[in-house]
Coordinates of N, CA, C and O in Angstrom, one line a residue:
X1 N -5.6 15.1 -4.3 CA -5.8 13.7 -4.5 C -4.8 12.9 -3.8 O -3.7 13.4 -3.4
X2 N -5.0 11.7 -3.6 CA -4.1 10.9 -2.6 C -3.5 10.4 -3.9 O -4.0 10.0 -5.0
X3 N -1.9 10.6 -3.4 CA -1.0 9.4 -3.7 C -0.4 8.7 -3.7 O 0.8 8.8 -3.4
X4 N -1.3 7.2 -4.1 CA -0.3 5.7 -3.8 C 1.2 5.5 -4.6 O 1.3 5.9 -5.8
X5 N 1.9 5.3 -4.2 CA 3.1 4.8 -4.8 C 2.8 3.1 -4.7 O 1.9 2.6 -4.1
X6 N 3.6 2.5 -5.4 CA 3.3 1.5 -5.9 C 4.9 0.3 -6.3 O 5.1 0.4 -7.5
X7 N 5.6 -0.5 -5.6 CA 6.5 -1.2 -5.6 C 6.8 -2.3 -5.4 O 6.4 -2.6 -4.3
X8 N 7.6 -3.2 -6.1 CA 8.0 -4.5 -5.5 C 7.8 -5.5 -7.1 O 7.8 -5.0 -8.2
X9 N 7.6 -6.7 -6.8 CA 7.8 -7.4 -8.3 C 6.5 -7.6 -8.9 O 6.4 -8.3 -9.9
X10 N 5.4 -7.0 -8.3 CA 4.0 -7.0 -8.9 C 3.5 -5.4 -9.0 O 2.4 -4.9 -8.6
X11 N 4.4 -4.9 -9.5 CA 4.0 -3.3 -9.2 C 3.1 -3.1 -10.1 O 2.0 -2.6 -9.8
X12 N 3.5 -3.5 -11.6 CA 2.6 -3.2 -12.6 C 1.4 -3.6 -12.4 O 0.5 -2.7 -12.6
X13 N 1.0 -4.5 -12.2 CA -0.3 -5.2 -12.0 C -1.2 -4.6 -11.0 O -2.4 -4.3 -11.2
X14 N -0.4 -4.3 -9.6 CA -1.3 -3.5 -8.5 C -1.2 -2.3 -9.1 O -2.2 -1.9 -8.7
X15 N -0.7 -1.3 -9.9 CA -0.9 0.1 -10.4 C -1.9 -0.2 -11.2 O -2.8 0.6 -11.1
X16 N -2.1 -1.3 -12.1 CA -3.6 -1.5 -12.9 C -4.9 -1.1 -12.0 O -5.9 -0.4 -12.1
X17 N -4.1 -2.1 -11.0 CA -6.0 -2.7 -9.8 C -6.3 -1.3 -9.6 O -7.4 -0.9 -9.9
X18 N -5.2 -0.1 -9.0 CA -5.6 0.8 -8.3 C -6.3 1.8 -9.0 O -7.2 2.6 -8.6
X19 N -5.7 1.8 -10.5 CA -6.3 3.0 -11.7 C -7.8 2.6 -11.4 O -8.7 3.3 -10.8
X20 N -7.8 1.3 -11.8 CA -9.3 0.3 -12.5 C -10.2 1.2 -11.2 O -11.2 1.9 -11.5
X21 N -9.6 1.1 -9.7 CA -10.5 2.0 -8.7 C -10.9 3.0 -8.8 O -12.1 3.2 -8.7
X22 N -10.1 3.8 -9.1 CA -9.9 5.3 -9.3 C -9.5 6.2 -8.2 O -9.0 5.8 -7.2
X23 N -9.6 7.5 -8.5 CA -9.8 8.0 -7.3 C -8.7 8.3 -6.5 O -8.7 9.0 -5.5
X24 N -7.2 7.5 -7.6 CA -6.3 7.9 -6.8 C -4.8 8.1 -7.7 O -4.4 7.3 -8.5
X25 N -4.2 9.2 -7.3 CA -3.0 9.3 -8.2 C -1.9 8.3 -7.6 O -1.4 8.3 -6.5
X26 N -1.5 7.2 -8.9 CA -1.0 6.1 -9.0 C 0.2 6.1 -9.5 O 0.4 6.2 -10.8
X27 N 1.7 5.8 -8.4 CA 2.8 6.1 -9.1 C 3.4 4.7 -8.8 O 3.1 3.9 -7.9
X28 N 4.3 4.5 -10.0 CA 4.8 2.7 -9.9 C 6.3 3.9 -9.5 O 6.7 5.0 -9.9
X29 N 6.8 2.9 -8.6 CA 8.6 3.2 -8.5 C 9.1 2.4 -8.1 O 9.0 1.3 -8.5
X30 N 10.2 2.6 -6.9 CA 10.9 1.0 -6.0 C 10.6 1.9 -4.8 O 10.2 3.0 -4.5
X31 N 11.2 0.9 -4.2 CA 11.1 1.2 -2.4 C 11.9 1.9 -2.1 O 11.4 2.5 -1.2
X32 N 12.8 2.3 -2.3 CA 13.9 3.7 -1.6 C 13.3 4.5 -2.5 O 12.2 4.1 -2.2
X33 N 13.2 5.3 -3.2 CA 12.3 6.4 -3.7 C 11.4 6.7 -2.8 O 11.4 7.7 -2.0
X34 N 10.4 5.6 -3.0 CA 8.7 5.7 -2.2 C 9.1 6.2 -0.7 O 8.5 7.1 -0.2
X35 N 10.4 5.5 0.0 CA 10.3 5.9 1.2 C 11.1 7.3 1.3 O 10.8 8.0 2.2
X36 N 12.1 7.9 0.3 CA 12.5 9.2 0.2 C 11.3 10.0 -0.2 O 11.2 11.1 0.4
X37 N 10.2 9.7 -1.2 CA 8.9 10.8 -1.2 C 7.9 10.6 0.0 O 7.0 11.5 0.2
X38 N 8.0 9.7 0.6 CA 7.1 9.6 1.8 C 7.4 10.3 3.0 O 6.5 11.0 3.6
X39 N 8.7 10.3 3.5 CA 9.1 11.1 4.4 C 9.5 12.4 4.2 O 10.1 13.1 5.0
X40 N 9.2 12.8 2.7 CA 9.2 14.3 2.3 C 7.7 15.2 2.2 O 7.3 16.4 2.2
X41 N 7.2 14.0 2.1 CA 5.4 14.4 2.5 C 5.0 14.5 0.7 O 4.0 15.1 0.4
X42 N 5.9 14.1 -0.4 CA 5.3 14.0 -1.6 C 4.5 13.0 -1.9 O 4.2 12.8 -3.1
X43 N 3.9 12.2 -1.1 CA 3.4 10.8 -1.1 C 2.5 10.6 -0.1 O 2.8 11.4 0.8
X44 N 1.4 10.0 0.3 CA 0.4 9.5 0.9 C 0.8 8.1 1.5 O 0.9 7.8 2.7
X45 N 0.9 7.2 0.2 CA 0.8 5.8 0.8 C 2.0 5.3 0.2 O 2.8 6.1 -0.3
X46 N 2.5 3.7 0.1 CA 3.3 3.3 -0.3 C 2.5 1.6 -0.8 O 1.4 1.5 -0.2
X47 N 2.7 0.7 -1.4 CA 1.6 -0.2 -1.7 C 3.3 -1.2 -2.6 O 3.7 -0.9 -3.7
X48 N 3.8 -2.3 -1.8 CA 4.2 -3.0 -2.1 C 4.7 -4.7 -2.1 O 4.9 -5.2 -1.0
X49 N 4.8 -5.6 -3.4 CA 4.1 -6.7 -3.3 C 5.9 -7.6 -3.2 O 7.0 -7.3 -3.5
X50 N 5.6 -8.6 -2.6 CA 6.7 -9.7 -2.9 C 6.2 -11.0 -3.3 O 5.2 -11.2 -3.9
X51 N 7.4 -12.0 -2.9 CA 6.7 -13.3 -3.5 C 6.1 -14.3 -2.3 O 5.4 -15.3 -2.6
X52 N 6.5 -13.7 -0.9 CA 6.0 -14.7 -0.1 C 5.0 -14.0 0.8 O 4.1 -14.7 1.3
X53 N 5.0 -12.5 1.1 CA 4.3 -12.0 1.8 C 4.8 -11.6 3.1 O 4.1 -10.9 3.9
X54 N 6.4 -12.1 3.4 CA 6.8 -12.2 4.9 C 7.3 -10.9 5.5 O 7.5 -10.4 6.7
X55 N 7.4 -10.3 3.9 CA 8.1 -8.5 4.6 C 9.2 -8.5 3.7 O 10.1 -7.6 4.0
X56 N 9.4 -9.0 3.0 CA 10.1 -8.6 1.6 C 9.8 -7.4 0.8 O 10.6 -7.0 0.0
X57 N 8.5 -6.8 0.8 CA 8.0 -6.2 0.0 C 8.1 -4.6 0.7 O 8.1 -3.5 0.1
X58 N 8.3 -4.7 2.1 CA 8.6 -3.7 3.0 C 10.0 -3.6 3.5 O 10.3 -2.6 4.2
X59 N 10.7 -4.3 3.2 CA 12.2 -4.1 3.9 C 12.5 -2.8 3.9 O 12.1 -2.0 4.7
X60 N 13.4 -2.6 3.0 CA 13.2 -0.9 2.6 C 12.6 0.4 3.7 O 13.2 1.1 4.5
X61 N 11.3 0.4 3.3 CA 10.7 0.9 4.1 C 10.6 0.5 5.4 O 10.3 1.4 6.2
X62 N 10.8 -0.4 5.8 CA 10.9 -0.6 7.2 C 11.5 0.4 8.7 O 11.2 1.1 9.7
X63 N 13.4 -0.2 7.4 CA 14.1 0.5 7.7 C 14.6 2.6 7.8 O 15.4 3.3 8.4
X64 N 13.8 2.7 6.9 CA 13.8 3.7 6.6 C 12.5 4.7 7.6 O 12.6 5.7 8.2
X65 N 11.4 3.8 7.4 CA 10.8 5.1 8.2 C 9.8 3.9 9.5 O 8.8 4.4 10.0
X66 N 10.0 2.9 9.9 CA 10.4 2.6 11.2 C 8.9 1.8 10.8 O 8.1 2.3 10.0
X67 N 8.9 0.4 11.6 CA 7.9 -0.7 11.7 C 6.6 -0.1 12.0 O 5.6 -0.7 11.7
X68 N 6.4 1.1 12.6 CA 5.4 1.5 13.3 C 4.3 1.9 11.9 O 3.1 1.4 11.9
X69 N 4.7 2.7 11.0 CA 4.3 2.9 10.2 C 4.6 2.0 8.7 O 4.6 2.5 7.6
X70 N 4.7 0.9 9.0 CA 4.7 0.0 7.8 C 3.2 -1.7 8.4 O 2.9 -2.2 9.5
X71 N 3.0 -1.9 7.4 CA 2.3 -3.0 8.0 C 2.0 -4.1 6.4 O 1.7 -3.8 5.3
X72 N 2.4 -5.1 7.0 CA 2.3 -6.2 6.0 C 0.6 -7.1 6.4 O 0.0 -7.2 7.5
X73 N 0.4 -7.5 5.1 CA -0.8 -8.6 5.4 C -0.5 -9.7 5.4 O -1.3 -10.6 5.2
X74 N 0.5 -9.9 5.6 CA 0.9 -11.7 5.7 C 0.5 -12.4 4.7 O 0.5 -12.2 3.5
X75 N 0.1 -13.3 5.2 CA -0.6 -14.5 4.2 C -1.4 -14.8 4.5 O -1.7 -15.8 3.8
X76 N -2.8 -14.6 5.9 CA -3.8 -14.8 6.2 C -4.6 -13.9 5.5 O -4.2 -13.0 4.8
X77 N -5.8 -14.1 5.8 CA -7.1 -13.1 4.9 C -7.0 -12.2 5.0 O -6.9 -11.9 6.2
X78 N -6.8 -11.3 4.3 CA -6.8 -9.7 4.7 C -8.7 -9.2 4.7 O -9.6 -9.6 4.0
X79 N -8.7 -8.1 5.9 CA -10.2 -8.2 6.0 C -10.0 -6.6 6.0 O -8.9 -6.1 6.3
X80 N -11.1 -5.6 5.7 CA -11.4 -4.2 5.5 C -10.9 -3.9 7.5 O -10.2 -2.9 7.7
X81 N -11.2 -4.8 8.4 CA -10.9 -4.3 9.6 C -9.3 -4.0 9.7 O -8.7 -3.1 10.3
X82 N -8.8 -5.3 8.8 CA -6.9 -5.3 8.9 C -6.8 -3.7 8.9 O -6.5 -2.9 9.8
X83 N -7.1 -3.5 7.4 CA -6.9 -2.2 6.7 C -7.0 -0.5 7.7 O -6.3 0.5 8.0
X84 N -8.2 -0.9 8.0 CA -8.9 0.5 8.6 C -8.2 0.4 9.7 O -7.6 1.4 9.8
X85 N -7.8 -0.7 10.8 CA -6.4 -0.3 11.7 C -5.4 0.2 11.4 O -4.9 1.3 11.8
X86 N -5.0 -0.6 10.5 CA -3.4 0.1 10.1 C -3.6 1.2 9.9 O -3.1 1.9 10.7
X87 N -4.3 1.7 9.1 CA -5.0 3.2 8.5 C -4.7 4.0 10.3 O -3.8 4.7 10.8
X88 N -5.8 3.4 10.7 CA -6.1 4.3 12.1 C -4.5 4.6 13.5 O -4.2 5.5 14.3
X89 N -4.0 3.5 13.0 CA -2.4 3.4 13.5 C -1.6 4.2 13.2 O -0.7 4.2 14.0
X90 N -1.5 5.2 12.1 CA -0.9 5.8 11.3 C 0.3 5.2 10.4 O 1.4 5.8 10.2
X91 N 0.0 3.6 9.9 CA 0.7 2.9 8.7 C 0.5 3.6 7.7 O -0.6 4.2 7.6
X92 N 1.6 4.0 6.4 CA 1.7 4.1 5.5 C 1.6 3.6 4.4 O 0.9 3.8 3.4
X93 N 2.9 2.7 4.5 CA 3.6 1.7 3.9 C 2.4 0.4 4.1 O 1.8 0.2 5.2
X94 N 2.2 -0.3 2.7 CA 1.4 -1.9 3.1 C 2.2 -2.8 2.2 O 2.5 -2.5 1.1
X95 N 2.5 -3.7 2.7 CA 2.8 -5.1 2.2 C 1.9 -6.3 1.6 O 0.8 -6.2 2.2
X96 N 1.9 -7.0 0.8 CA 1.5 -8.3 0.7 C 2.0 -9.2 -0.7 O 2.7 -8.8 -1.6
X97 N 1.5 -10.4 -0.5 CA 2.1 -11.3 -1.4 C 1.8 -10.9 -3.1 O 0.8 -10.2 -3.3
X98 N 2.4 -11.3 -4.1 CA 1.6 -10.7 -4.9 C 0.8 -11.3 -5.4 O 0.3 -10.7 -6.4
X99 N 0.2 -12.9 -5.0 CA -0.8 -14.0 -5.4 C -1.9 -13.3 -4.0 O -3.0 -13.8 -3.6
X100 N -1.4 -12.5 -3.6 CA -3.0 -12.0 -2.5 C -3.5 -10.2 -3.5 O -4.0 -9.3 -2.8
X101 N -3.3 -10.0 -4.5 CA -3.7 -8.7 -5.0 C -5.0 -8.5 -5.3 O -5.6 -7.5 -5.0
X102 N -5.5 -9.8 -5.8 CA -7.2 -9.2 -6.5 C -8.1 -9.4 -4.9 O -9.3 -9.0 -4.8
X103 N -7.5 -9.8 -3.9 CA -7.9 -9.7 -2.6 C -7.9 -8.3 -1.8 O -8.9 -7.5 -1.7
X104 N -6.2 -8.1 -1.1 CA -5.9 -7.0 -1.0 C -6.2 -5.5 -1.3 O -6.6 -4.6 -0.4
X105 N -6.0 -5.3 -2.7 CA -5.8 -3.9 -3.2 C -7.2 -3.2 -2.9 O -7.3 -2.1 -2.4
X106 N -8.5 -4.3 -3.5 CA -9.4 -3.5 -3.1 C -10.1 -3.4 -2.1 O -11.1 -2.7 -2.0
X107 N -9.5 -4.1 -1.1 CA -9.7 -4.4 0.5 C -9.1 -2.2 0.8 O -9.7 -1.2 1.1
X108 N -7.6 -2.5 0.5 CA -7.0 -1.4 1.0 C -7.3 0.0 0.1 O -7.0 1.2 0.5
X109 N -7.9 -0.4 -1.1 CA -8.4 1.5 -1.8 C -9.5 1.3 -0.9 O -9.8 2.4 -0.4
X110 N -10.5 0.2 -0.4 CA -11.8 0.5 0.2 C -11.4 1.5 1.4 O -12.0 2.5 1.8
X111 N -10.3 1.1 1.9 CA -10.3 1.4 3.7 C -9.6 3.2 3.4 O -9.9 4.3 3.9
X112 N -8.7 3.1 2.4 CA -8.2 4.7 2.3 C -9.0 5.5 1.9 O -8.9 6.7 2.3
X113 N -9.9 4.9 0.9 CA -11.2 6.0 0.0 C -11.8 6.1 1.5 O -11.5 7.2 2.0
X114 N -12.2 5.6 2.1 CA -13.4 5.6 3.7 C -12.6 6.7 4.2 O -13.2 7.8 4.5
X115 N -11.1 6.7 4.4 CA -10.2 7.8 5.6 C -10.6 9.3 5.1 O -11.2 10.3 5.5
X116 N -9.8 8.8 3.8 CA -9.8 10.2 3.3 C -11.5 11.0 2.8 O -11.7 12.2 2.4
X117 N -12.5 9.9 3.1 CA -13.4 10.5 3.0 C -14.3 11.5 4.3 O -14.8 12.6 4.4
X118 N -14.2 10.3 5.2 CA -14.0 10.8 6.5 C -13.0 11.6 7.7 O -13.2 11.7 8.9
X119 N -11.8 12.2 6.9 CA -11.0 13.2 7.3 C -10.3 12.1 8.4 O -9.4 12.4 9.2

């Protein structure tokens, strides 16, 4: 089963959205953990929210396992295409605001449920 980790100041709420999905083992933590289980390979994804969207919610992770594999949604629309790039990029880590969640989250379980379905 894939697992999302889940951090930042809307953790609880996006760990809701992702259960309500299914499909996926759902862990709330902070950002230095998530990026110590990520680069240990205990972890799949990383899923964290801030208040503005600008990369607060990735700092952390940024630095730790490098911009290439982190990707924020800004504050523009997030669209299934955003997702399935970053996905195809090899992003781990996602960012966004936490007033963009009921947008987001199921933009980004659509695009990982698709990966991992499709190998």
């Amino acid at each position: 089963m894939t697992t999302i980790l889940v951090g930042g100041v809307g953790k609880a709420d996006v760990a809701r959205r992702l259960e309500e999905v299914g499909g996926f083992d759902v862990v709330v933590t902070n950002d230095m953990d998530a990026a110590t289980r990520l680069m240990a390979g205990q972890a799949d994804y990383y899923v964290g929210t801030c208040h503005t969207g600008a990369g607060g919610s990735l700092g952390v992770l940024v630095g730790l396992l490098g911009a290439a594999r982190c990707f924020t949604f800004g504050r523009g629309q997030a669209t299934a295409a955003d997702a399935e790039a970053a996905l195809a990029e090899g992003r781990v880590a996602f960012g966004f605001s936490i007033d963009q969640a009921d947008q987001v989250v199921p933009i980004l379980a659509g695009a990982i449920s698709e990966r991992r379905r499709n190998g």
